[in-house]
CSV table of C-alpha atoms in Angstrom, one decimal:
chain,number,residue,atom,x,y,z
J,1,MET,CA,-28.8,12.3,177.9
J,2,GLU,CA,-29.9,16.1,178.4
J,3,ASN,CA,-32.7,16.6,176.6
J,4,HIS,CA,-34.9,19.7,175.7
J,5,VAL,CA,-38.4,20.6,175.0
J,6,ASN,CA,-39.8,23.4,174.0
J,7,ILE,CA,-44.0,24.3,174.0
J,8,THR,CA,-45.5,26.8,172.4
J,9,PHE,CA,-49.0,28.4,173.2
J,10,LEU,CA,-50.7,28.8,169.8
J,11,GLY,CA,-53.9,29.9,171.8
J,12,ALA,CA,-56.4,29.2,175.3
J,13,SER,CA,-53.8,31.9,177.0
J,14,GLY,CA,-55.0,34.8,178.7
J,15,VAL,CA,-58.3,33.8,177.2
J,16,VAL,CA,-60.6,30.5,176.9
J,17,THR,CA,-60.9,29.9,173.8
J,18,GLY,CA,-58.6,28.2,170.8
J,19,SER,CA,-56.5,25.7,172.3
J,20,LYS,CA,-53.3,25.0,170.9
J,21,PHE,CA,-50.2,23.6,172.4
J,22,LEU,CA,-47.1,22.4,170.4
J,23,VAL,CA,-45.1,19.9,172.2
J,24,GLU,CA,-41.5,20.0,170.4
J,25,THR,CA,-38.8,16.9,171.0
J,26,SER,CA,-36.4,15.6,169.8
J,27,GLU,CA,-38.1,12.9,168.5
J,28,LYS,CA,-41.7,13.7,167.5
J,29,ASN,CA,-44.0,17.4,167.4
J,30,ILE,CA,-47.4,16.8,169.2
J,31,LEU,CA,-50.2,19.9,168.9
J,32,ILE,CA,-52.5,19.2,171.1
J,33,ASP,CA,-55.9,20.2,170.3
J,34,CYS,CA,-55.9,22.8,167.4
J,35,GLY,CA,-59.4,25.2,168.3
J,36,MET,CA,-60.9,28.1,167.4
J,37,PHE,CA,-61.2,31.4,168.9
J,38,GLN,CA,-64.1,32.5,170.0
J,39,GLY,CA,-65.4,35.6,171.1
J,40,ILE,CA,-64.5,39.7,170.8
J,41,LYS,CA,-63.6,40.5,167.3
J,42,GLU,CA,-60.2,41.7,168.1
J,43,ILE,CA,-60.1,37.6,169.5
J,44,ARG,CA,-61.5,35.8,166.7
J,45,GLU,CA,-59.7,37.4,164.1
J,46,LEU,CA,-56.9,36.0,165.6
J,47,ASN,CA,-58.4,32.6,163.6
J,48,TRP,CA,-57.3,34.4,160.0
J,49,LYS,CA,-53.4,34.3,160.9
J,50,ASP,CA,-51.7,31.2,159.8
J,51,LEU,CA,-49.9,30.4,162.7
J,52,PRO,CA,-46.5,31.1,163.5
J,53,ILE,CA,-44.9,28.2,163.2
J,54,ASP,CA,-43.8,25.7,160.7
J,55,VAL,CA,-47.3,23.1,160.6
J,56,SER,CA,-45.7,20.8,158.3
J,57,SER,CA,-43.0,19.8,161.2
J,58,ILE,CA,-46.2,18.5,163.5
J,59,ASP,CA,-45.9,14.9,163.4
J,60,VAL,CA,-49.1,14.1,165.5
J,61,VAL,CA,-52.6,16.4,166.6
J,62,LEU,CA,-53.8,14.8,169.9
J,63,LEU,CA,-57.8,16.0,170.6
J,64,THR,CA,-59.1,16.1,174.3
J,65,HIS,CA,-62.6,16.3,173.5
J,66,GLY,CA,-64.2,17.8,170.2
J,67,HIS,CA,-65.7,20.8,171.1
J,68,LEU,CA,-65.7,23.3,168.2
J,69,ASP,CA,-62.8,26.0,170.6
J,70,HIS,CA,-60.5,22.1,170.6
J,71,VAL,CA,-61.2,20.9,166.8
J,72,GLY,CA,-62.4,24.5,164.9
J,73,TYR,CA,-59.0,25.2,163.6
J,74,LEU,CA,-58.1,21.7,162.0
J,75,PRO,CA,-59.1,22.8,158.2
J,76,ARG,CA,-57.0,25.5,158.5
J,77,LEU,CA,-54.1,23.5,159.9
J,78,VAL,CA,-54.7,21.1,157.3
J,79,LYS,CA,-54.4,24.2,154.9
J,80,GLN,CA,-52.1,24.5,155.9
J,81,GLY,CA,-49.7,22.1,155.1
J,82,TYR,CA,-50.3,19.3,158.2
J,83,HIS,CA,-51.1,15.9,156.7
J,84,GLY,CA,-50.1,13.4,159.9
J,85,LYS,CA,-53.3,12.1,162.0
J,86,ILE,CA,-55.4,13.8,163.9
J,87,ILE,CA,-55.7,11.1,166.7
J,88,GLY,CA,-58.5,10.8,169.7
J,89,THR,CA,-61.7,8.7,171.3
J,90,GLY,CA,-64.3,7.2,169.4
J,91,PRO,CA,-66.7,10.0,170.5
J,92,THR,CA,-64.9,12.6,170.4
J,93,LEU,CA,-63.6,12.3,167.0
J,94,ALA,CA,-67.5,11.3,165.8
J,95,ILE,CA,-68.4,15.1,167.3
J,96,ALA,CA,-65.5,16.8,166.5
J,97,GLU,CA,-66.6,15.0,161.9
J,98,ILE,CA,-70.7,16.9,163.1
J,99,ILE,CA,-69.2,19.7,164.3
J,100,LEU,CA,-67.0,20.8,161.6
J,101,LYS,CA,-69.0,19.5,159.2
J,102,ASP,CA,-71.6,21.9,160.5
J,103,SER,CA,-69.5,24.6,161.6
J,104,ALA,CA,-68.2,24.7,157.9
J,105,LYS,CA,-71.8,25.1,156.7
J,106,ILE,CA,-72.4,27.4,158.0
J,107,HIS,CA,-69.1,29.4,157.5
J,108,GLU,CA,-69.7,29.0,153.2
J,109,GLU,CA,-73.5,30.0,154.5
J,110,GLU,CA,-72.6,33.5,156.2
J,111,ALA,CA,-69.8,34.4,153.6
J,112,ALA,CA,-72.6,33.8,150.7
J,113,LYS,CA,-75.0,35.9,152.4
J,114,ALA,CA,-72.6,38.9,153.6
J,115,ASN,CA,-71.9,39.0,150.0
J,116,ASP,CA,-75.7,39.2,149.2
J,117,GLU,CA,-76.2,41.4,152.0
J,118,LYS,CA,-73.2,44.0,150.9
J,119,PHE,CA,-72.8,44.1,154.8
J,120,THR,CA,-68.8,42.4,154.7
J,121,LYS,CA,-65.6,44.7,154.6
J,122,GLN,CA,-63.9,41.2,152.8
J,123,LYS,CA,-64.8,41.5,148.8
J,124,PRO,CA,-66.1,38.8,148.5
J,125,ALA,CA,-66.8,37.6,152.4
J,126,LEU,CA,-64.3,34.1,151.6
J,127,PRO,CA,-66.0,31.2,154.4
J,128,PHE,CA,-63.3,30.6,157.1
J,129,TYR,CA,-63.1,26.8,155.9
J,130,THR,CA,-65.6,25.1,153.6
J,131,VAL,CA,-67.1,21.9,153.4
J,132,ALA,CA,-64.9,20.4,151.1
J,133,GLU,CA,-62.1,21.5,153.6
J,134,ALA,CA,-63.7,19.9,156.3
J,135,GLU,CA,-63.8,16.5,155.1
J,136,ARG,CA,-60.6,16.4,153.6
J,137,THR,CA,-59.6,16.8,158.1
J,138,ILE,CA,-62.0,14.3,159.0
J,139,GLY,CA,-60.0,11.6,156.0
J,140,LEU,CA,-56.8,12.3,158.6
J,141,PHE,CA,-59.3,11.1,161.8
J,142,GLN,CA,-57.6,8.0,164.0
J,143,VAL,CA,-59.4,6.5,166.9
J,144,GLU,CA,-57.3,5.4,170.0
J,145,MET,CA,-59.2,3.8,172.8
J,146,GLY,CA,-58.7,5.7,176.7
J,147,ASP,CA,-57.2,4.5,179.6
J,148,LYS,CA,-54.1,2.9,177.6
J,149,TRP,CA,-50.6,3.8,176.9
J,150,ILE,CA,-49.9,4.4,173.3
J,151,GLY,CA,-46.7,4.4,171.8
J,152,LEU,CA,-45.4,7.7,169.2
J,153,SER,CA,-41.6,6.1,169.1
J,154,GLU,CA,-38.5,5.3,171.3
J,155,HIS,CA,-39.1,7.5,174.4
J,156,ILE,CA,-42.3,9.3,174.0
J,157,SER,CA,-46.2,7.7,174.9
J,158,TYR,CA,-49.2,9.2,175.9
J,159,ARG,CA,-52.7,8.1,176.7
J,160,PHE,CA,-56.3,9.4,177.2
J,161,GLN,CA,-57.9,9.6,180.3
J,162,TYR,CA,-62.0,10.1,181.1
J,163,ASN,CA,-62.6,13.8,181.9
J,164,GLY,CA,-66.7,14.0,182.0
J,165,HIS,CA,-66.9,17.6,180.7
J,166,ILE,CA,-68.5,15.9,177.4
J,167,LEU,CA,-69.1,12.4,176.1
J,168,GLY,CA,-65.6,11.4,174.6
J,169,ALA,CA,-63.8,13.8,176.8
J,170,THR,CA,-60.1,13.1,178.4
J,171,PHE,CA,-57.1,14.6,179.7
J,172,ILE,CA,-54.3,13.6,177.5
J,173,GLU,CA,-50.7,12.1,179.9
J,174,LEU,CA,-48.0,12.7,177.7
J,175,ASP,CA,-44.6,10.9,178.9
J,176,VAL,CA,-41.7,12.2,176.8
J,177,ASN,CA,-38.4,10.7,178.4
J,178,SER,CA,-39.7,9.2,181.6
J,179,LYS,CA,-41.0,12.9,182.1
J,180,ARG,CA,-45.1,13.7,182.5
J,181,PHE,CA,-46.8,16.6,180.2
J,182,VAL,CA,-50.1,16.3,181.7
J,183,PHE,CA,-53.0,18.2,179.7
J,184,SER,CA,-55.9,18.3,181.6
J,185,GLY,CA,-58.4,19.6,178.3
J,186,ASP,CA,-62.0,20.5,179.7
J,187,ILE,CA,-62.5,19.0,183.3
J,188,GLY,CA,-66.2,18.0,184.2
J,189,ARG,CA,-67.8,17.7,187.4
J,190,ASN,CA,-68.3,14.7,190.0
J,191,ASP,CA,-72.5,14.1,189.9
J,192,ASP,CA,-72.9,14.7,186.5
J,193,TYR,CA,-76.4,13.6,185.0
J,194,LEU,CA,-75.3,11.5,182.7
J,195,LEU,CA,-71.5,11.6,182.5
J,196,GLU,CA,-69.2,9.3,185.3
J,197,ASP,CA,-67.1,11.6,187.4
J,198,PRO,CA,-63.7,12.5,185.9
J,199,LYS,CA,-60.7,10.6,186.9
J,200,ARG,CA,-57.4,12.5,188.1
J,201,PRO,CA,-54.3,12.4,187.2
J,202,GLU,CA,-51.8,11.0,189.8
J,203,TRP,CA,-48.8,12.1,188.3
J,204,ALA,CA,-47.7,15.3,186.3
J,205,ASP,CA,-44.1,16.8,186.0
J,206,PHE,CA,-45.5,19.8,184.5
J,207,LEU,CA,-48.8,20.0,184.6
J,208,PHE,CA,-51.2,22.0,181.9
J,209,ILE,CA,-54.6,22.7,183.5
J,210,GLU,CA,-57.6,24.8,182.2
J,211,SER,CA,-59.2,28.3,184.7
J,212,THR,CA,-62.4,28.7,183.0
J,213,TYR,CA,-64.1,28.6,186.3
J,214,GLY,CA,-60.8,29.3,188.4
J,215,ASN,CA,-61.9,32.4,190.8
J,216,LYS,CA,-65.5,31.1,191.2
J,217,LEU,CA,-67.2,28.4,192.8
J,218,HIS,CA,-70.8,27.1,191.3
J,219,PRO,CA,-73.8,28.0,193.1
J,220,GLU,CA,-75.6,25.7,195.3
J,221,GLU,CA,-79.3,25.6,193.1
J,222,ASP,CA,-81.4,23.1,192.6
J,223,VAL,CA,-81.3,23.1,188.9
J,224,GLU,CA,-84.6,20.9,188.9
J,225,GLN,CA,-86.4,23.3,191.4
J,226,VAL,CA,-85.2,26.7,189.4
J,227,LEU,CA,-86.2,24.7,186.0
J,228,THR,CA,-89.2,24.6,187.1
J,229,ASP,CA,-90.3,27.9,189.0
J,230,ILE,CA,-89.6,28.7,185.5
J,231,ILE,CA,-91.5,26.6,183.6
J,232,ILE,CA,-94.8,27.6,185.7
J,233,GLU,CA,-93.7,31.6,185.1
J,234,THR,CA,-94.1,30.5,181.6
J,235,LEU,CA,-96.8,29.4,181.3
J,236,HIS,CA,-98.5,31.6,183.5
J,237,LYS,CA,-97.6,34.7,180.9
J,238,LYS,CA,-98.4,32.4,178.3
J,239,GLY,CA,-95.7,33.1,176.9
J,240,ASN,CA,-92.4,30.7,176.0
J,241,LEU,CA,-89.0,29.6,177.2
J,242,ILE,CA,-85.9,29.8,174.8
J,243,ILE,CA,-82.8,28.2,175.9
J,244,PRO,CA,-80.0,29.0,173.7
J,245,SER,CA,-78.2,25.5,174.3
J,246,PHE,CA,-74.7,24.0,173.7
J,247,ALA,CA,-75.3,21.5,171.1
J,248,VAL,CA,-72.8,18.7,172.7
J,249,GLU,CA,-73.9,18.2,176.3
J,250,ARG,CA,-76.0,20.5,177.5
J,251,LEU,CA,-79.0,20.2,174.9
J,252,GLN,CA,-78.9,16.5,176.2
J,253,THR,CA,-78.8,17.2,179.5
J,254,LEU,CA,-81.9,20.3,179.4
J,255,MET,CA,-83.8,17.1,177.5
J,256,TYR,CA,-82.7,15.0,180.1
J,257,ILE,CA,-84.1,17.1,183.3
J,258,LEU,CA,-86.9,18.0,181.2
J,259,TRP,CA,-87.9,14.4,180.8
J,260,LYS,CA,-87.3,14.0,184.5
J,261,LEU,CA,-89.5,16.4,185.6
J,262,TYR,CA,-92.2,15.3,183.9
J,263,GLN,CA,-92.0,11.7,185.3
J,264,LYS,CA,-92.1,13.5,188.6
J,265,ASN,CA,-95.1,15.5,187.9
J,266,LYS,CA,-93.5,18.2,188.7
J,267,ILE,CA,-94.0,20.4,185.3
J,268,PRO,CA,-96.7,19.8,182.6
J,269,ASN,CA,-96.8,18.1,179.7
J,270,ILE,CA,-95.7,21.5,178.2
J,271,PRO,CA,-94.9,21.3,173.8
J,272,ILE,CA,-90.8,20.7,174.3
J,273,PHE,CA,-89.2,21.9,170.8
J,274,VAL,CA,-85.6,20.5,170.0
J,275,ASP,CA,-84.0,23.1,167.3
J,276,SER,CA,-80.5,22.4,166.8
J,277,PRO,CA,-79.5,19.9,163.4
J,278,MET,CA,-76.3,19.2,165.2
J,279,GLY,CA,-77.1,18.8,168.5
J,280,ASN,CA,-79.5,15.6,167.0
J,281,ASN,CA,-76.5,14.2,165.3
J,282,VAL,CA,-74.9,14.2,168.8
J,283,LEU,CA,-78.1,12.7,170.1
J,284,ASN,CA,-77.1,9.9,167.7
J,285,VAL,CA,-73.0,9.7,169.5
J,286,PHE,CA,-74.9,8.7,172.7
J,287,ARG,CA,-76.2,5.9,171.3
J,288,GLN,CA,-73.2,4.7,169.3
J,289,PHE,CA,-71.5,5.2,172.5
J,290,PRO,CA,-73.4,3.3,175.3
J,291,LYS,CA,-70.2,2.7,177.1
J,292,TRP,CA,-69.2,6.6,177.3
J,293,HIS,CA,-72.4,8.0,179.6
J,294,LYS,CA,-75.1,6.6,181.7
J,295,LEU,CA,-78.3,6.3,180.1
J,296,SER,CA,-79.7,3.1,179.5
J,297,ASP,CA,-81.7,2.3,176.1
J,298,SER,CA,-85.1,2.4,177.9
J,299,ASP,CA,-84.5,5.5,179.1
J,300,TYR,CA,-82.2,6.7,175.9
J,301,ASN,CA,-85.6,6.1,173.9
J,302,ALA,CA,-87.9,7.6,176.4
J,303,MET,CA,-86.4,10.9,177.1
J,304,CYS,CA,-85.8,11.4,172.9
J,305,ASN,CA,-90.1,10.3,172.7
J,306,HIS,CA,-90.8,12.7,174.8
J,307,VAL,CA,-89.6,16.2,173.3
J,308,ASN,CA,-90.6,17.7,169.2
J,309,ILE,CA,-86.8,17.3,166.8
J,310,ILE,CA,-87.7,19.8,164.5
J,311,GLN,CA,-85.8,18.0,161.3
J,312,SER,CA,-86.3,21.5,158.9
J,313,TYR,CA,-86.0,25.4,158.7
J,314,LYS,CA,-89.7,25.8,157.7
J,315,GLU,CA,-91.1,23.4,161.2
J,316,THR,CA,-88.8,26.4,163.0
J,317,TRP,CA,-91.1,29.1,161.9
J,318,GLU,CA,-94.2,26.7,162.2
J,319,THR,CA,-92.6,26.2,165.8
J,320,ILE,CA,-92.5,29.9,166.1
J,321,ASP,CA,-96.2,30.5,164.6
J,322,ASP,CA,-97.5,28.1,167.2
J,323,LYS,CA,-99.5,30.2,170.0
J,324,ARG,CA,-99.4,27.5,173.0
J,325,SER,CA,-96.7,28.5,175.7
J,326,LYS,CA,-93.6,26.2,175.4
J,327,ILE,CA,-90.3,25.5,175.4
J,328,VAL,CA,-87.4,25.7,172.4
J,329,ILE,CA,-84.5,25.3,173.2
J,330,ALA,CA,-82.1,25.6,170.1
J,331,GLY,CA,-78.3,26.2,169.0
J,332,SER,CA,-75.9,28.0,169.8
J,333,GLY,CA,-75.3,28.0,173.4
J,334,MET,CA,-73.8,31.3,173.8
J,335,VAL,CA,-76.0,32.9,170.8
J,336,THR,CA,-73.7,33.0,168.1
J,337,GLY,CA,-75.0,31.7,165.1
J,338,GLY,CA,-77.5,28.8,164.6
J,339,ARG,CA,-81.2,28.3,164.6
J,340,VAL,CA,-81.8,29.9,168.3
J,341,LEU,CA,-81.0,33.5,166.6
J,342,THR,CA,-84.5,33.1,164.8
J,343,TYR,CA,-86.3,32.9,167.8
J,344,LEU,CA,-84.7,35.6,169.2
J,345,GLN,CA,-85.2,37.7,165.8
J,346,GLN,CA,-89.1,37.2,166.2
J,347,LEU,CA,-89.4,36.6,170.3
J,348,ILE,CA,-87.1,39.0,172.7
J,349,ASP,CA,-88.8,42.0,171.7
J,350,LYS,CA,-92.9,40.6,174.0
J,351,SER,CA,-92.5,40.8,177.6
J,352,SER,CA,-94.0,37.0,177.7
J,353,THR,CA,-90.4,35.7,176.7
J,354,THR,CA,-87.9,34.2,179.1
J,355,VAL,CA,-84.4,33.8,177.9
J,356,LEU,CA,-82.9,30.8,180.2
J,357,LEU,CA,-79.2,31.0,179.3
J,358,VAL,CA,-77.2,27.6,180.6
J,359,GLY,CA,-73.2,28.0,180.5
J,360,TYR,CA,-70.7,29.9,180.5
J,361,GLN,CA,-70.8,33.1,178.1
J,362,ALA,CA,-67.6,34.0,176.7
J,363,GLU,CA,-66.7,37.7,176.6
J,364,GLY,CA,-68.1,39.6,173.5
J,365,THR,CA,-71.1,37.0,172.3
J,366,ARG,CA,-74.9,38.0,172.3
J,367,GLY,CA,-75.0,36.0,175.2
J,368,ARG,CA,-72.9,37.3,177.5
J,369,GLN,CA,-74.6,40.6,176.7
J,370,LEU,CA,-78.3,39.2,177.8
J,371,PHE,CA,-76.3,38.0,180.4
J,372,ASP,CA,-74.9,41.9,181.4
J,373,GLY,CA,-78.5,42.7,180.8
J,374,ALA,CA,-78.4,44.5,177.4
J,375,HIS,CA,-81.3,46.7,176.3
J,376,GLU,CA,-81.2,45.8,173.0
J,377,ILE,CA,-79.6,43.1,170.2
J,378,ARG,CA,-78.0,43.1,167.4
J,379,PHE,CA,-78.5,40.5,164.8
J,380,SER,CA,-77.4,40.5,161.1
J,381,GLY,CA,-77.1,44.5,160.7
J,382,LYS,CA,-80.5,44.7,162.8
J,383,TYR,CA,-81.0,46.1,166.8
J,384,HIS,CA,-83.8,44.2,168.1
J,385,PRO,CA,-85.6,45.9,172.1
J,386,VAL,CA,-85.0,43.1,174.8
J,387,LYS,CA,-88.1,43.0,176.8
J,388,ALA,CA,-87.7,39.2,177.7
J,389,THR,CA,-86.8,38.6,180.9
J,390,ILE,CA,-83.3,36.9,181.0
J,391,LYS,CA,-82.6,34.2,183.6
J,392,HIS,CA,-79.4,32.3,183.9
J,393,ILE,CA,-78.5,28.7,185.5
J,394,GLU,CA,-74.8,28.7,186.1
J,395,SER,CA,-74.7,25.2,188.3
J,396,LEU,CA,-75.0,23.0,184.8
J,397,SER,CA,-72.0,24.4,183.6
J,398,ALA,CA,-70.4,21.4,182.4
J,399,HIS,CA,-67.0,22.8,183.4
J,400,ALA,CA,-65.5,22.3,187.4
J,401,ASP,CA,-65.0,25.5,189.0
J,402,GLN,CA,-62.6,26.1,191.7
J,403,GLY,CA,-63.2,23.9,194.3
J,404,GLU,CA,-63.6,20.7,191.6
J,405,LEU,CA,-60.1,21.9,190.1
J,406,LEU,CA,-58.5,21.4,193.1
J,407,HIS,CA,-60.2,18.6,193.8
J,408,TRP,CA,-58.8,17.4,190.7
J,409,MET,CA,-55.5,18.3,190.9
J,410,GLY,CA,-55.0,16.8,194.5
J,411,ALA,CA,-54.5,13.4,193.5
J,412,ILE,CA,-50.8,14.1,192.2
J,413,LYS,CA,-48.7,12.4,194.1
J,414,ASN,CA,-45.7,14.5,193.3
J,415,ILE,CA,-45.1,18.2,193.4
J,416,PRO,CA,-44.9,19.3,189.7
J,417,GLU,CA,-41.8,21.5,188.4
J,418,LYS,CA,-44.3,24.0,186.9
J,419,VAL,CA,-48.1,24.1,186.8
J,420,TYR,CA,-49.0,26.4,183.8
J,421,LEU,CA,-53.0,27.8,183.9
J,422,ILE,CA,-54.6,27.6,180.2
J,423,HIS,CA,-58.2,28.6,179.3
J,424,GLY,CA,-59.2,31.7,181.6
J,425,GLU,CA,-60.1,35.3,181.3
J,426,PRO,CA,-57.1,37.1,182.9
J,427,ALA,CA,-59.0,37.7,186.3
J,428,ALA,CA,-59.8,33.7,186.5
J,429,LEU,CA,-56.2,32.8,186.0
J,430,ASP,CA,-54.9,35.5,188.4
J,431,ALA,CA,-57.5,34.0,191.1
J,432,PHE,CA,-56.5,30.3,190.6
J,433,ARG,CA,-52.7,31.0,190.2
J,434,VAL,CA,-53.2,32.7,194.0
J,435,LYS,CA,-55.1,29.9,195.1
J,436,ILE,CA,-53.0,27.6,194.5
J,437,THR,CA,-50.1,28.7,195.6
J,438,ASN,CA,-51.9,29.1,198.5
J,439,THR,CA,-53.3,26.1,198.4
J,440,TYR,CA,-50.2,23.5,197.2
J,441,LYS,CA,-47.0,26.0,197.2
J,442,TRP,CA,-46.7,24.4,193.5
J,443,HIS,CA,-44.6,26.6,190.8
J,444,VAL,CA,-47.7,28.7,188.7
J,445,HIS,CA,-47.1,30.2,185.3
J,446,ILE,CA,-49.5,32.1,182.8
J,447,PRO,CA,-48.2,32.1,179.5
J,448,LYS,CA,-48.8,34.2,177.6
J,449,LEU,CA,-50.2,33.7,173.4
J,450,ASN,CA,-47.4,32.7,171.5
J,451,GLU,CA,-45.0,32.7,173.9
J,452,VAL,CA,-42.6,29.5,174.4
J,453,GLU,CA,-41.5,27.7,177.5
J,454,LYS,CA,-38.5,25.4,176.9
J,455,LEU,CA,-37.2,22.8,179.6
J,456,ARG,CA,-34.4,20.7,180.1
J,457,ILE,CA,-35.7,17.4,181.5
């Protein structure tokens, strides 16, 4: 019997963020991921539009991992009428809970501030979602194990497979009437400091693969040596090293590397401050799920004891006022919000300051502006001159590069009927399309936002 499957690309199509893919079948309607758009204003504004589908018809949401651009739209989905289960691995849902509560609190605070200071076009400014809405959403979470097939209906089952990237991250294999749909999520890297190598899919009739670095190879740089040099230079300048960091994985990796450098006598005992309430909560997730990472209990405890974990906003200001040379790791990684803004407002106009960017900087973010050499930067409506030295380490990226993506696909034994490139900016998508076509001779398609693909299976 011929069946139809419709795939609607509701996000991460032509852009990196906003991951949402609706799979409609005769038995179940499944949403893979439910993330927020991030980056330039034009893209961020898409978040405020209701989805162009009947949300109440979705039966289940499956999450590849807990990052905001994969889970941050969930409370809006619930507000629009979704009331089914939201399924992911244990660490994914633990991280998603932290991220949703934290971002809801920030949304509420930013709306209140915008109303108080009257720098809003909305009257009044409203939070994107509230803490109460986030908590209602978390009430729908259901944990499933990785590596086992789980039935959704008579002819549909799915499996989560370990994917590196961040704690709990997976790719999703979805079998519909004996056809396999593989959603890559975000693919991690081999030889990660904290995580095992990603597993690789062995069969895919329809492959949906991320392309964030589809046009790049990460540089072969010695991260430990680069960090050592930057820290020694910071000490010579009697300045501060500010590292805007993603709270999930990147922050813990930096803590681990800095602890290791001190252990190896590569760097002196420079004070290290970690200022990320969300990052602290994610540290607890590492403690909670030891089988999902490489750290032993003793290494975990020693790493945590080596840094000063800031607990309050009062301590943030005490750290800024501390005259010693120091390292501050603070959220957020693309300098879009969080505690790092407080440090940069005070220190970015000093030539003794170094700002180290350690991951992907989306178009339209302050991190991207700094990376591109902006001479001034805007915080809360005011411009600040950039006199700090801006550095960048790309090889700490948690995303596979072009070569690693091709390797990940290389375990697929069949020829997929179609490969869909998602999670990429246009230049990366097109370069990766050409590379896959030349390497594997597979049929590759770059979907547009809200495109509907009708498949006969």
